[in-house]
mmCIF file of C-alpha atoms in Angstrom:
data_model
loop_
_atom_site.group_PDB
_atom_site.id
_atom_site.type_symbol
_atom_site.label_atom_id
_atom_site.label_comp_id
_atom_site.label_asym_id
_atom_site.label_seq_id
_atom_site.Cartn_x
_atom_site.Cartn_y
_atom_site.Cartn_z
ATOM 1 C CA UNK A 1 -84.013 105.500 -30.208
ATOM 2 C CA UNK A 2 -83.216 105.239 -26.265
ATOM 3 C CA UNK A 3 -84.304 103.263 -23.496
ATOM 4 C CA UNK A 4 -86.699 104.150 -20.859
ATOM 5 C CA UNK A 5 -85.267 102.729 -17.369
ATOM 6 C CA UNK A 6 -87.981 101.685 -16.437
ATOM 7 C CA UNK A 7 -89.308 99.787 -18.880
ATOM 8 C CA UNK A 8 -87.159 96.419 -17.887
ATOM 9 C CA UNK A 9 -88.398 96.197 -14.465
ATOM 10 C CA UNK A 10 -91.422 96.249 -15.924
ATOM 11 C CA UNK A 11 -91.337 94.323 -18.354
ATOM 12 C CA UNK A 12 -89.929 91.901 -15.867
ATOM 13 C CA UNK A 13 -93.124 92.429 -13.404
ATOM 14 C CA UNK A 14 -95.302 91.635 -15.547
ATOM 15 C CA UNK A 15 -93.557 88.351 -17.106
ATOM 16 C CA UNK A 16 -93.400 87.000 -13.627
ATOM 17 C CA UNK A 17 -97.047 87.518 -13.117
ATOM 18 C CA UNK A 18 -98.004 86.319 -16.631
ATOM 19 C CA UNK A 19 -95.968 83.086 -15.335
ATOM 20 C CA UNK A 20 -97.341 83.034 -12.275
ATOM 21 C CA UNK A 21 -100.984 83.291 -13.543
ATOM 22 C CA UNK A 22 -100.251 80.346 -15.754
ATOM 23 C CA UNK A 23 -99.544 78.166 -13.453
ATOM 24 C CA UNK A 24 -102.148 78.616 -11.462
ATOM 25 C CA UNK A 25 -104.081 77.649 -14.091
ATOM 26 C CA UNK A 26 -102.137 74.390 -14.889
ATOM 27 C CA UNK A 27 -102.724 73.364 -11.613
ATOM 28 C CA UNK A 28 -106.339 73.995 -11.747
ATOM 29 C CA UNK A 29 -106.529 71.876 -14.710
ATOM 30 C CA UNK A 30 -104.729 69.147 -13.583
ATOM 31 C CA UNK A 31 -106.755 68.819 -10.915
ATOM 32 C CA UNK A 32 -110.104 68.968 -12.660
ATOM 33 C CA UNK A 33 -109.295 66.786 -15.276
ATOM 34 C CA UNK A 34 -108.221 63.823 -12.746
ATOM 35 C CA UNK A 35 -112.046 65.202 -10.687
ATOM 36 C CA UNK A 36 -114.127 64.709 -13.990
ATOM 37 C CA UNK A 37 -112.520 61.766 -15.768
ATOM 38 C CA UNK A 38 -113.259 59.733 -12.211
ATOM 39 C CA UNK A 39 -116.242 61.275 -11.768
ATOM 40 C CA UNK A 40 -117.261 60.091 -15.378
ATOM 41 C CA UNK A 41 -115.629 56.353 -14.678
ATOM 42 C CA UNK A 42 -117.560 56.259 -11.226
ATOM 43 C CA UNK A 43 -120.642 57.907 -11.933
ATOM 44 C CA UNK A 44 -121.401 56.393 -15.197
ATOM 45 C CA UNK A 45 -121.533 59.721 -17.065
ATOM 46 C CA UNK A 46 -120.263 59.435 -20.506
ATOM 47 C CA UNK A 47 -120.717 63.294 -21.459
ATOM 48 C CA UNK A 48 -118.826 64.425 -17.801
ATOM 49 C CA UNK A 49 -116.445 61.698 -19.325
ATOM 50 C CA UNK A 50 -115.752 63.933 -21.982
ATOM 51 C CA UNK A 51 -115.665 67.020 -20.353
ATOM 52 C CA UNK A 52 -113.031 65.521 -18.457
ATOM 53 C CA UNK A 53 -111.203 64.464 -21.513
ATOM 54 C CA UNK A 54 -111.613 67.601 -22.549
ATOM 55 C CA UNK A 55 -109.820 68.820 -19.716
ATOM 56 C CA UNK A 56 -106.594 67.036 -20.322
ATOM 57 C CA UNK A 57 -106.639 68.969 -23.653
ATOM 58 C CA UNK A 58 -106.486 72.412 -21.465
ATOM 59 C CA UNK A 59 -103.020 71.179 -19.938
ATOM 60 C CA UNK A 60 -101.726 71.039 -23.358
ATOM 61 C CA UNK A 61 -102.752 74.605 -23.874
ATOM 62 C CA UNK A 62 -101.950 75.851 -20.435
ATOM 63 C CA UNK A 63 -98.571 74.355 -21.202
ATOM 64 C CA UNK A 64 -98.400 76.553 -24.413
ATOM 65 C CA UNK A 65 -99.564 79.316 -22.722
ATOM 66 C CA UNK A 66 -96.688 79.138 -20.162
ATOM 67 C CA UNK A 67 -93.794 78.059 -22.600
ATOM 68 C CA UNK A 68 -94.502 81.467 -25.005
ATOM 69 C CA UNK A 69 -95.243 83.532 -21.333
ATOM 70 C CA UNK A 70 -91.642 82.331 -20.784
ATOM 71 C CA UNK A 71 -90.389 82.919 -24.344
ATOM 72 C CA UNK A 72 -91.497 86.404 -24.621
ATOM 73 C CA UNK A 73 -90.297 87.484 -21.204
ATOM 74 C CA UNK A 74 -86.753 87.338 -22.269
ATOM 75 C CA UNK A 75 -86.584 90.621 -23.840
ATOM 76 C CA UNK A 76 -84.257 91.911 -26.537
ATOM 77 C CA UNK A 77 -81.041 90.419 -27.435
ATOM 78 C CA UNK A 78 -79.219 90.112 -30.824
ATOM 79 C CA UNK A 79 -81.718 88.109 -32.296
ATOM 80 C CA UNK A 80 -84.637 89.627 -31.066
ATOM 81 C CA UNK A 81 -84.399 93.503 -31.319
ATOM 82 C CA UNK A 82 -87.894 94.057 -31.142
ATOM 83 C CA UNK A 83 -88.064 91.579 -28.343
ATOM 84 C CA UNK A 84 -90.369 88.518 -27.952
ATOM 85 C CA UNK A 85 -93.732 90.145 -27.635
ATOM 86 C CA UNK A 86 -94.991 88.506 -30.768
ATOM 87 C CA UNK A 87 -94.555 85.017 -28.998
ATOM 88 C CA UNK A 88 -97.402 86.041 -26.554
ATOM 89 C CA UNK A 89 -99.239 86.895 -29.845
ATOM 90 C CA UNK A 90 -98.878 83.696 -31.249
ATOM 91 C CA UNK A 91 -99.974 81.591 -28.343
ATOM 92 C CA UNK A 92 -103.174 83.474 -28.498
ATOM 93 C CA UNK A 93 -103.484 82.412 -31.948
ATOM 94 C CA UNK A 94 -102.598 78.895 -31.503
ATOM 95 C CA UNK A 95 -105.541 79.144 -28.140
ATOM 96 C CA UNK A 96 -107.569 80.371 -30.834
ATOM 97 C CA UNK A 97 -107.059 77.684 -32.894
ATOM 98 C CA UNK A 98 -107.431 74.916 -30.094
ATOM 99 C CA UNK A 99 -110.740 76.541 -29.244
ATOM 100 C CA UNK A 100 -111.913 76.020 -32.952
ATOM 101 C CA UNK A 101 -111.321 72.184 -32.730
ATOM 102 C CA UNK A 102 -112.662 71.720 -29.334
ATOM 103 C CA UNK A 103 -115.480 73.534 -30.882
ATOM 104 C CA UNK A 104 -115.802 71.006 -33.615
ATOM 105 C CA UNK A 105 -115.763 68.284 -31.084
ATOM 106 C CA UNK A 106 -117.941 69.573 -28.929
ATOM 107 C CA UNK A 107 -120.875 70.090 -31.987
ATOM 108 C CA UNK A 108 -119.976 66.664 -33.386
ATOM 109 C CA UNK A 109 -120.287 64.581 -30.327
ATOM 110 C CA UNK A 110 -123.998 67.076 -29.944
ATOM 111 C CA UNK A 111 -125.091 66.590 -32.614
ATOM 112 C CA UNK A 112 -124.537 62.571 -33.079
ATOM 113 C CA UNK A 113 -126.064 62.350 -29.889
ATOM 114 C CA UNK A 114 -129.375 64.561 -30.563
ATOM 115 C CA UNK A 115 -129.711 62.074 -33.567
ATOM 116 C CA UNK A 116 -129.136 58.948 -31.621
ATOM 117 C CA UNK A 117 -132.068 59.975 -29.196
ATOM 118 C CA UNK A 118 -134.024 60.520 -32.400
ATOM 119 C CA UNK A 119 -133.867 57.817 -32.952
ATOM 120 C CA UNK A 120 -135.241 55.826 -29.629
ATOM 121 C CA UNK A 121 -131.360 55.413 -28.077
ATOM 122 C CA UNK A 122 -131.849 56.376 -24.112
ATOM 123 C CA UNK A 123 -128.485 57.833 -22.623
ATOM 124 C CA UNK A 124 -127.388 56.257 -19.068
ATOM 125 C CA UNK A 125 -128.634 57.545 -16.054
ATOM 126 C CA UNK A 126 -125.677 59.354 -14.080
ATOM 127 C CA UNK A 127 -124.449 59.319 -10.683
ATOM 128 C CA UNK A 128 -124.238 61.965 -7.917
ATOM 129 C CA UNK A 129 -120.698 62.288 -7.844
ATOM 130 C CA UNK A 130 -120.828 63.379 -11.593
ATOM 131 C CA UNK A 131 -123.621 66.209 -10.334
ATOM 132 C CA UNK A 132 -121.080 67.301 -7.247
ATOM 133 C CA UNK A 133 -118.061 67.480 -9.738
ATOM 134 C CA UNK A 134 -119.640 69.327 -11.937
ATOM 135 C CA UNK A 135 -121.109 72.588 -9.859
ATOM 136 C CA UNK A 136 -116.827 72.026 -8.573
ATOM 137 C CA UNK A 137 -115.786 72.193 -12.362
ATOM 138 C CA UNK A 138 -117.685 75.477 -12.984
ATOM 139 C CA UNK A 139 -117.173 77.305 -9.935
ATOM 140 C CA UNK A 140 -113.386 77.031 -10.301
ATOM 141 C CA UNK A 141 -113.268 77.718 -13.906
ATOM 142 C CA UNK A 142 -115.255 80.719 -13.393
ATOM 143 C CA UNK A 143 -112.814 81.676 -10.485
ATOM 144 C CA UNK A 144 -109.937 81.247 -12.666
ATOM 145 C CA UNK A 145 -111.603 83.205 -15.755
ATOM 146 C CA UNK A 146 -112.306 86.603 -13.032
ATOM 147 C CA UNK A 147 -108.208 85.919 -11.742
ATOM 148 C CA UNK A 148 -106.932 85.396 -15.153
ATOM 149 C CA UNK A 149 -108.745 88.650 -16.791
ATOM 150 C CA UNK A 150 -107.781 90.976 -13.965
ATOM 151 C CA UNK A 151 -104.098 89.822 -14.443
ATOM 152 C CA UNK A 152 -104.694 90.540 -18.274
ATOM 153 C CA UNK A 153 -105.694 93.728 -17.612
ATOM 154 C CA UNK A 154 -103.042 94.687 -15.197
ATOM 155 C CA UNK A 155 -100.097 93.586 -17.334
ATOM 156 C CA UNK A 156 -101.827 94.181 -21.250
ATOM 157 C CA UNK A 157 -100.994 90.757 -22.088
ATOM 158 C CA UNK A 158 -102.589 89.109 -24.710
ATOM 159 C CA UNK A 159 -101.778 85.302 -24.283
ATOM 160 C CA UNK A 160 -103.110 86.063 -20.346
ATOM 161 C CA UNK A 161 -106.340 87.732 -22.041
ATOM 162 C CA UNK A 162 -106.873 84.670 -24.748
ATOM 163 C CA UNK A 163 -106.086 82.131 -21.626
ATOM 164 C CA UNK A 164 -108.789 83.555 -19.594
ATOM 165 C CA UNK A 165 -111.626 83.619 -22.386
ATOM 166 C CA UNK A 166 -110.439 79.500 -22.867
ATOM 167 C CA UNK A 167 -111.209 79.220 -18.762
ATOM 168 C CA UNK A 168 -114.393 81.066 -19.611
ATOM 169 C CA UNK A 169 -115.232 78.393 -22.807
ATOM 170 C CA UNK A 170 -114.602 75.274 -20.577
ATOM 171 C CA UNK A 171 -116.585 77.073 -17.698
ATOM 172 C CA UNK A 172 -119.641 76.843 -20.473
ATOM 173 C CA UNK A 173 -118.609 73.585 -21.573
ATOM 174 C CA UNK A 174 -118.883 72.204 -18.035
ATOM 175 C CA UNK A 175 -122.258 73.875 -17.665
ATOM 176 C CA UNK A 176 -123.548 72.249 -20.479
ATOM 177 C CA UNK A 177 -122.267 69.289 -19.731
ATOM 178 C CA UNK A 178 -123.815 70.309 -16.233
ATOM 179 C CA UNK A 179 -127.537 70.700 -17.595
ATOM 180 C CA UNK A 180 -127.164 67.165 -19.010
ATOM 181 C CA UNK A 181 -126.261 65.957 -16.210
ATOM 182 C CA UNK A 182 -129.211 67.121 -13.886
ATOM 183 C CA UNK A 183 -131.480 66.758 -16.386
ATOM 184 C CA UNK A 184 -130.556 63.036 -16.795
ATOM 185 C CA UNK A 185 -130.653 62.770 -13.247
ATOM 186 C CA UNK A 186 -133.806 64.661 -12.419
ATOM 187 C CA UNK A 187 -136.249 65.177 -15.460
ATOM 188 C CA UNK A 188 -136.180 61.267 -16.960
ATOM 189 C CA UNK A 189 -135.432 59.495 -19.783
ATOM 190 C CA UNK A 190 -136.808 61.892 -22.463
ATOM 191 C CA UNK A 191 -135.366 65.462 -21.160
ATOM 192 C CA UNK A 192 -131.482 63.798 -21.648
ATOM 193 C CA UNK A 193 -131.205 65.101 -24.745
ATOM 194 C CA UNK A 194 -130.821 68.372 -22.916
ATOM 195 C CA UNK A 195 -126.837 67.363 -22.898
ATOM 196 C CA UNK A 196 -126.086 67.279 -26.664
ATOM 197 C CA UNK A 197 -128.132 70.432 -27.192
ATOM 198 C CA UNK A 198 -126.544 72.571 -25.001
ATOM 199 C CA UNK A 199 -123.278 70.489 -25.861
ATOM 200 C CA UNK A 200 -124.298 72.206 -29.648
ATOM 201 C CA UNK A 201 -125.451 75.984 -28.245
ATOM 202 C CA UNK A 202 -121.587 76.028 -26.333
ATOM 203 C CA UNK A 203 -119.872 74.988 -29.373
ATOM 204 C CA UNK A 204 -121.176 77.850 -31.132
ATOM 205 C CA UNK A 205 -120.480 80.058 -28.324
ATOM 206 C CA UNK A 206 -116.618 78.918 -28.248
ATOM 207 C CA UNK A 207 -116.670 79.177 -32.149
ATOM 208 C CA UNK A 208 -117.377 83.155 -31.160
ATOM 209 C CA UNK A 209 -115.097 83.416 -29.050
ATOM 210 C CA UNK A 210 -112.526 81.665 -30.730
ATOM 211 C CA UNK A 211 -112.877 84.081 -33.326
ATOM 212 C CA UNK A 212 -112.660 87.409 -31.350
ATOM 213 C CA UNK A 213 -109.806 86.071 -29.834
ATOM 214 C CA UNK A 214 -108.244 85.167 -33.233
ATOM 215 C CA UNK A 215 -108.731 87.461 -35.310
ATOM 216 C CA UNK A 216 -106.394 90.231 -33.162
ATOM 217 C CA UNK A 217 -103.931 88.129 -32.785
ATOM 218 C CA UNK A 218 -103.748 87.319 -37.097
ATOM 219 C CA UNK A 219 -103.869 91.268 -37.424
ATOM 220 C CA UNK A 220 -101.247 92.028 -35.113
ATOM 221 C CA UNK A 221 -98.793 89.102 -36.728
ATOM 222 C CA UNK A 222 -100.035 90.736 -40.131
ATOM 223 C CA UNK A 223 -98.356 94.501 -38.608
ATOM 224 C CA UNK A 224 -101.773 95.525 -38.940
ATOM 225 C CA UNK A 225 -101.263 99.622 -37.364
ATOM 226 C CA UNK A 226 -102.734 100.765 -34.261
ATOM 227 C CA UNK A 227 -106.242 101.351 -34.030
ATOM 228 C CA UNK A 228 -107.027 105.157 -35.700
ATOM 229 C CA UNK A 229 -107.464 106.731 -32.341
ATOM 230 C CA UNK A 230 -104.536 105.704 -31.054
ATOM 231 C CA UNK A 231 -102.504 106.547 -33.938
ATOM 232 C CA UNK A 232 -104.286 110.010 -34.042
ATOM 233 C CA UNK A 233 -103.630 110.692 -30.403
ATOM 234 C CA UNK A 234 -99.506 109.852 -30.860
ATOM 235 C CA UNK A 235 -99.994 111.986 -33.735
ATOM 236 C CA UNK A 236 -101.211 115.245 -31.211
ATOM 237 C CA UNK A 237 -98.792 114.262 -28.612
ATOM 238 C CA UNK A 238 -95.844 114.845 -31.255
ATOM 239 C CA UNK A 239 -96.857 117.972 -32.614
ATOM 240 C CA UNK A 240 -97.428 119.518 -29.157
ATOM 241 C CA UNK A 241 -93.670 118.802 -28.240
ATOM 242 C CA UNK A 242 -91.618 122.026 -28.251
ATOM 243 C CA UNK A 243 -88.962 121.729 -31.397
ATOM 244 C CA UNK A 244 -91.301 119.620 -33.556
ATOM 245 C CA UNK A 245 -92.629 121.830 -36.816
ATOM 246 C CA UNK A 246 -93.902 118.618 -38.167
ATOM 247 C CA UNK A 247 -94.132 115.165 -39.320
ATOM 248 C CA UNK A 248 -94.954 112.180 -41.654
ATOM 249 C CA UNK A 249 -94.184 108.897 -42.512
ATOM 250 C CA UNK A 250 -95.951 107.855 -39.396
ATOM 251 C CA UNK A 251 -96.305 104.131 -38.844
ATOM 252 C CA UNK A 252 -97.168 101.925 -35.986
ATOM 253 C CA UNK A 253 -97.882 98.639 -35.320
ATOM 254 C CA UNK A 254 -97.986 95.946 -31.864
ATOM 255 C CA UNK A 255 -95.421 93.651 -30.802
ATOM 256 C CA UNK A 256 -96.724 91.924 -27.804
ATOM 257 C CA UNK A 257 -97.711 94.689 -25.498
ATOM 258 C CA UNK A 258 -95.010 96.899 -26.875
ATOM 259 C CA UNK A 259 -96.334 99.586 -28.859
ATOM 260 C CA UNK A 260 -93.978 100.410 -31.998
ATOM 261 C CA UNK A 261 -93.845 103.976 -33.544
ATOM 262 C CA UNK A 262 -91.795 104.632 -36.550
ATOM 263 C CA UNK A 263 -91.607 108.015 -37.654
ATOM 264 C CA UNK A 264 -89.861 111.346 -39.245
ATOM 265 C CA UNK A 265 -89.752 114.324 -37.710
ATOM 266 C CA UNK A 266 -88.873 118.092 -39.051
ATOM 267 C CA UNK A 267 -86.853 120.671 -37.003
ATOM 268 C CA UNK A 268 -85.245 123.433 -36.845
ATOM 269 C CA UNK A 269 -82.036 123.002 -39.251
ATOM 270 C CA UNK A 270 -79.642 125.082 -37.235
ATOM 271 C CA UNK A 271 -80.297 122.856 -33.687
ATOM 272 C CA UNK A 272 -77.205 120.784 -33.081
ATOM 273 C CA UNK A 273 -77.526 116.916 -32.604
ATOM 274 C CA UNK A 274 -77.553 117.343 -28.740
ATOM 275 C CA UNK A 275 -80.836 119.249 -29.200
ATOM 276 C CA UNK A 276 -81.571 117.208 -31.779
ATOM 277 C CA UNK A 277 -81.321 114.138 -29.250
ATOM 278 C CA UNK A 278 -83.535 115.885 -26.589
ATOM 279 C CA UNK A 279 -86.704 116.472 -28.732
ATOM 280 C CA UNK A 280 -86.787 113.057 -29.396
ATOM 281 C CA UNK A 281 -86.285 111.970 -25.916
ATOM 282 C CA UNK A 282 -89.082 114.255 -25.274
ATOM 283 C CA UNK A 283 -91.277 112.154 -28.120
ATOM 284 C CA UNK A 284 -90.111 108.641 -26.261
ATOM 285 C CA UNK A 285 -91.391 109.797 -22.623
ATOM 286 C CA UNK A 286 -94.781 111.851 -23.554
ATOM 287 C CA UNK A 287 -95.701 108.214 -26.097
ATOM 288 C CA UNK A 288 -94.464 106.529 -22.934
ATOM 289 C CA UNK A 289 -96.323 108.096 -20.575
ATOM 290 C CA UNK A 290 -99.678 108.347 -22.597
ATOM 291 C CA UNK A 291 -99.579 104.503 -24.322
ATOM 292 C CA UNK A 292 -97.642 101.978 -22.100
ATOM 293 C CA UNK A 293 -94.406 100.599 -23.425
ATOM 294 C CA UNK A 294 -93.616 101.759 -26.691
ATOM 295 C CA UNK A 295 -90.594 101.458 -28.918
ATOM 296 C CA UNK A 296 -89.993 104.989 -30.940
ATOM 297 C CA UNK A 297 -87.614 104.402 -34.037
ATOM 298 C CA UNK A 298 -87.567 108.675 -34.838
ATOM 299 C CA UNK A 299 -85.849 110.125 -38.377
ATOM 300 C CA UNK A 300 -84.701 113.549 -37.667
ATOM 301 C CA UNK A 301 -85.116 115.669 -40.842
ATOM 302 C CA UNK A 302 -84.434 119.439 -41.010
ATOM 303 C CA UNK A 303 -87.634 121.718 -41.691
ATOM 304 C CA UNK A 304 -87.908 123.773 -44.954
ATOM 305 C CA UNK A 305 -91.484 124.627 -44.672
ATOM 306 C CA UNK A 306 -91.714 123.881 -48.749
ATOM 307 C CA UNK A 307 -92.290 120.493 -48.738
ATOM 308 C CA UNK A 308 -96.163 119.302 -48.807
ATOM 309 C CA UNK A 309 -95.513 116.558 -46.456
ATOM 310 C CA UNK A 310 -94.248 119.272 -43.629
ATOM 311 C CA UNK A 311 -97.890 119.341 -42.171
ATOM 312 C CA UNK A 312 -98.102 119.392 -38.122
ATOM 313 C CA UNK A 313 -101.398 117.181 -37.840
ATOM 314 C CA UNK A 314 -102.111 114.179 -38.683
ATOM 315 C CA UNK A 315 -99.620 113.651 -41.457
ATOM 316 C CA UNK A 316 -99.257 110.184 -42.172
ATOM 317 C CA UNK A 317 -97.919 110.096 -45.844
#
């Protein structure tokens, strides 16, 4: 196994963007929360109130977020020889998880409230301010959902794609909480129950998301492998490098956005170890160069051409 040069620089790029991204985000939320919870005081809105409660929560996850960002940017050392990628992995779980029980919340509080105007209750009428705070609330959550997904993209982090779907969810939330307002405002008495139901359609929508965000993040701390066509494609790129008669005992799994790719090769016999060493360097920069980072732990085993697991495609066994 050897090091590609580059890949530290990188890695070190995209850490300080992941960081940077973050706390963007923090500040955002900071900001908002202080907006809605006055908003709610002032204006007499108990659901934007909430939503600004709500808020504070999202500092608690931004500061997750940024604490694991910082974790897994340290790269390998003695302890880590796989590096911290995983860390990035596991704050999108935990997001995951804090999604879930805002979800919960969010269709408690809905549904309580749908029942209490059942029942002849009649919510408060709101204040401007609570209207003007709210279109705010939105707008910059959905500005910091576009900002946080491109920077996902660009650097293949997880936590960064899990942070942006939870600026998404509160974008919603907000809306909702949006509707209610206006509709308490502008439609009387009897159309406020327009908060707590869309209050119960977002939770359901987060639940979703929560899920899709989840559920990646479980398989890749389970070492689930790649996905088959990735797995199939490292398996062409190998057997199309000069030296290589064949391969097995192909596994792969994610660690962060580092790809890893253990696997034994079969050679010629006679080749000496400096050959050896350059068909494998060979492996290292073609995975490189058609998957991202990646981490290639390669056996090399001479070829006999007897052996049924000697097969040049696809050989996984």
């Amino acid at each position: 196994m050897s090091e590609q040069p580059h890949t530290h620089h990188a890695a070190t790029q995209r850490n300080s963007r992941e960081k940077r991204c973050t706390l963007v985000g923090m500040a955002s939320d900071v900001c908002l929360s202080t907006l809605k919870v006055t908003a709610g005081l002032v204006g007499h809105s108990s659901a934007m109130l909430a939503d600004g409660i709500h808020s504070i929560s999202d500092f608690v996850t931004d500061t997750l977020v940024y604490a694991f960002v910082r974790l897994s940017g340290r790269g390998v050392d003695e302890q880590y020889r796989y590096g911290r990628g995983k860390f990035e992995t596991l704050a999108a779980f935990l997001i995951s998880i804090i999604l879930v029980v805002v979800a919960i919340g969010l269709l408690t509080e809905g549904v309580r409230d749908v029942w209490a105007a059942l029942q002849g209750a009649v919510l408060e009428r709101p204040d401007n301010i609570a209207l003007v705070v709210g279109v705010v609330a939105v707008v910059v959550k959905e500005g910091l959902y576009r900002f946080t997904r491109h920077e996902s993209h660009s650097t293949g982090s997880t936590a960064l794609g899990a942070y942006a779907w939870h600026h998404r969810a509160d974008a919603l939330s907000t809306a909702a909480t949006l509707l209610g307002v206006a509709g308490a405002m502008f439609l009387g008495e009897r159309w406020r129950v327009l908060d707590p139901l869309a209050a119960i359609a977002v939770s359901v929508l987060i639940m979703v998301l929560a899920y899709r965000l989840g559920r990646p993040a479980v398989e890749e701390l389970l070492e689930v492998s790649l996905p088959r066509d990735e797995v199939e494609r490292i398996g062409d790129i190998v057997s199309h490098v000069p030296g290589v008669k064949a391969y097995h005992n192909l596994r792969t799994r994610r660690n962060g956005q580092l790809r890893v790719v253990d696997m034994h090769i079969k050679i010629d016999g006679t080749l000496s170890v400096v050959q050896s060493h350059l068909i494998t360097q060979q492996i290292e920069q073609r995975l490189s160069e058609a998957l991202g980072d990646v981490m290639a732990n390669i056996h090399v085993e001479p070829y006999y051409g007897n052996n049924q697991c000697e097969r040049h495609q696809h050989a996984t066994d």
